Amino acid sequence: GTAWSADYVAMSGKDLYQRFCASCHGAEGHGDGSVAASFKVEVPDLTLIAHRAGNVYPRERVIRIIDGRYILGAHGSRTMPVWGEDLSRLEIGNPDAERATRVVIDRLADYVGQLQKQTPP
């Protein structure tokens, strides 16, 4: 029901990150979450996204990656959950579902932006 959007839309970017992302990407975004070691692929260090993109945080690209519904198949298999689909599926039939999903994903992207290292390690 409406509990989903009320619960998640009320959460901060940090709380949402801990809920959805930290188990793989780590509490501070270094790709060292508790389940990261079980993957065959390397879990990316989220604190280096801006550094890899010429020291500019590509917020819209991060939003599309988190959402996952708009990623092209050319990138190969996707280990990361398609959160946009997972989140909106919880709210089938609710016209606000897409807006709530967007709010959550925007908040996550903003939080990941805050995790960026200013200079490379």
CSV table of C-alpha atoms in Angstrom, one decimal:
chain,number,residue,atom,x,y,z
A,1,GLY,CA,0.0,0.0,0.0
A,2,THR,CA,1.1,3.6,0.6
A,3,ALA,CA,3.4,2.5,3.4
A,4,TRP,CA,6.3,2.1,1.0
A,5,SER,CA,6.4,5.7,-0.3
A,6,ALA,CA,5.7,7.1,3.1
A,7,ASP,CA,8.5,5.1,4.7
A,8,TYR,CA,11.2,5.6,2.1
A,9,VAL,CA,10.3,9.1,1.0
A,10,ALA,CA,10.6,10.1,4.7
A,11,MET,CA,14.2,8.8,4.9
A,12,SER,CA,17.3,10.8,4.4
A,13,GLY,CA,19.8,10.0,1.6
A,14,LYS,CA,22.2,8.5,4.1
A,15,ASP,CA,19.5,6.3,5.6
A,16,LEU,CA,18.4,5.2,2.1
A,17,TYR,CA,22.0,4.5,1.2
A,18,GLN,CA,22.4,2.3,4.3
A,19,ARG,CA,19.2,0.5,3.5
A,20,PHE,CA,19.8,-0.2,-0.2
A,21,CYS,CA,23.4,0.2,-1.0
A,22,ALA,CA,25.8,-0.3,2.0
A,23,SER,CA,25.6,-4.1,2.0
A,24,CYS,CA,27.5,-4.1,-1.4
A,25,HIS,CA,29.1,-0.7,-1.7
A,26,GLY,CA,30.1,-0.4,2.0
A,27,ALA,CA,29.1,2.1,4.7
A,28,GLU,CA,31.4,4.8,3.2
A,29,GLY,CA,31.1,3.8,-0.4
A,30,HIS,CA,34.4,2.0,-0.9
A,31,GLY,CA,33.0,-1.2,-2.5
A,32,ASP,CA,33.7,-3.2,0.7
A,33,GLY,CA,30.2,-4.0,1.9
A,34,SER,CA,29.5,-7.3,3.8
A,35,VAL,CA,28.3,-9.1,0.7
A,36,ALA,CA,30.8,-7.6,-1.8
A,37,ALA,CA,33.3,-10.4,-1.5
A,38,SER,CA,30.7,-13.0,-2.7
A,39,PHE,CA,30.5,-11.3,-6.1
A,40,LYS,CA,32.6,-12.4,-9.1
A,41,VAL,CA,32.7,-8.8,-10.3
A,42,GLU,CA,34.4,-6.0,-8.4
A,43,VAL,CA,32.0,-3.7,-6.6
A,44,PRO,CA,32.9,-0.1,-7.6
A,45,ASP,CA,34.2,2.4,-5.1
A,46,LEU,CA,31.5,5.0,-5.2
A,47,THR,CA,33.8,7.7,-3.8
A,48,LEU,CA,35.8,7.8,-7.0
A,49,ILE,CA,32.9,8.4,-9.5
A,50,ALA,CA,33.7,12.1,-9.8
A,51,HIS,CA,37.5,11.5,-10.1
A,52,ARG,CA,36.9,9.0,-12.9
A,53,ALA,CA,34.6,11.5,-14.7
A,54,GLY,CA,37.1,14.3,-14.8
A,55,ASN,CA,36.4,15.6,-11.3
A,56,VAL,CA,32.8,16.4,-12.1
A,57,TYR,CA,30.1,14.4,-10.4
A,58,PRO,CA,27.8,13.0,-13.2
A,59,ARG,CA,24.6,13.1,-11.2
A,60,GLU,CA,22.2,12.3,-14.1
A,61,ARG,CA,24.3,9.3,-15.0
A,62,VAL,CA,24.3,8.1,-11.4
A,63,ILE,CA,20.5,8.5,-11.3
A,64,ARG,CA,20.1,6.4,-14.4
A,65,ILE,CA,22.5,3.7,-13.0
A,66,ILE,CA,20.6,3.6,-9.7
A,67,ASP,CA,17.3,3.5,-11.5
A,68,GLY,CA,18.5,0.8,-13.9
A,69,ARG,CA,15.5,0.9,-16.2
A,70,TYR,CA,17.3,3.1,-18.7
A,71,ILE,CA,20.8,1.3,-18.9
A,72,LEU,CA,21.7,0.0,-22.3
A,73,GLY,CA,22.4,-3.7,-22.7
A,74,ALA,CA,25.8,-3.0,-24.2
A,75,HIS,CA,27.2,-2.7,-20.7
A,76,GLY,CA,26.9,-6.5,-20.2
A,77,SER,CA,25.2,-8.2,-17.4
A,78,ARG,CA,24.0,-6.1,-14.5
A,79,THR,CA,24.8,-7.5,-11.1
A,80,MET,CA,23.3,-4.4,-9.3
A,81,PRO,CA,19.6,-4.5,-8.7
A,82,VAL,CA,17.4,-2.4,-10.9
A,83,TRP,CA,16.1,-0.3,-8.1
A,84,GLY,CA,13.7,1.8,-10.2
A,85,GLU,CA,11.9,-1.3,-11.1
A,86,ASP,CA,12.0,-2.8,-7.6
A,87,LEU,CA,10.9,0.4,-6.0
A,88,SER,CA,8.0,1.2,-8.4
A,89,ARG,CA,6.8,-2.4,-8.4
A,90,LEU,CA,6.1,-2.0,-4.6
A,91,GLU,CA,3.6,0.6,-5.5
A,92,ILE,CA,1.7,-0.9,-8.5
A,93,GLY,CA,-1.5,1.1,-9.2
A,94,ASN,CA,-0.4,4.1,-7.1
A,95,PRO,CA,-0.1,7.2,-9.4
A,96,ASP,CA,2.5,8.6,-7.0
A,97,ALA,CA,4.7,5.6,-7.3
A,98,GLU,CA,6.9,7.0,-10.0
A,99,ARG,CA,7.3,10.3,-8.2
A,100,ALA,CA,8.1,8.6,-4.9
A,101,THR,CA,10.6,6.4,-6.7
A,102,ARG,CA,12.2,9.4,-8.3
A,103,VAL,CA,12.5,11.2,-4.9
A,104,VAL,CA,14.2,8.2,-3.4
A,105,ILE,CA,16.6,7.8,-6.3
A,106,ASP,CA,17.4,11.6,-6.4
A,107,ARG,CA,18.2,11.5,-2.7
A,108,LEU,CA,20.5,8.5,-3.2
A,109,ALA,CA,22.3,10.2,-6.0
A,110,ASP,CA,22.7,13.4,-3.9
A,111,TYR,CA,24.1,11.3,-1.0
A,112,VAL,CA,26.6,9.4,-3.3
A,113,GLY,CA,27.6,12.9,-4.5
A,114,GLN,CA,28.5,13.8,-0.9
A,115,LEU,CA,30.7,10.7,-0.7
A,116,GLN,CA,33.0,11.9,-3.5
A,117,LYS,CA,36.7,12.3,-2.8
A,118,GLN,CA,38.0,15.7,-3.9
A,119,THR,CA,41.4,14.2,-4.9
A,120,PRO,CA,42.4,10.7,-6.0
A,121,PRO,CA,43.9,8.4,-3.4
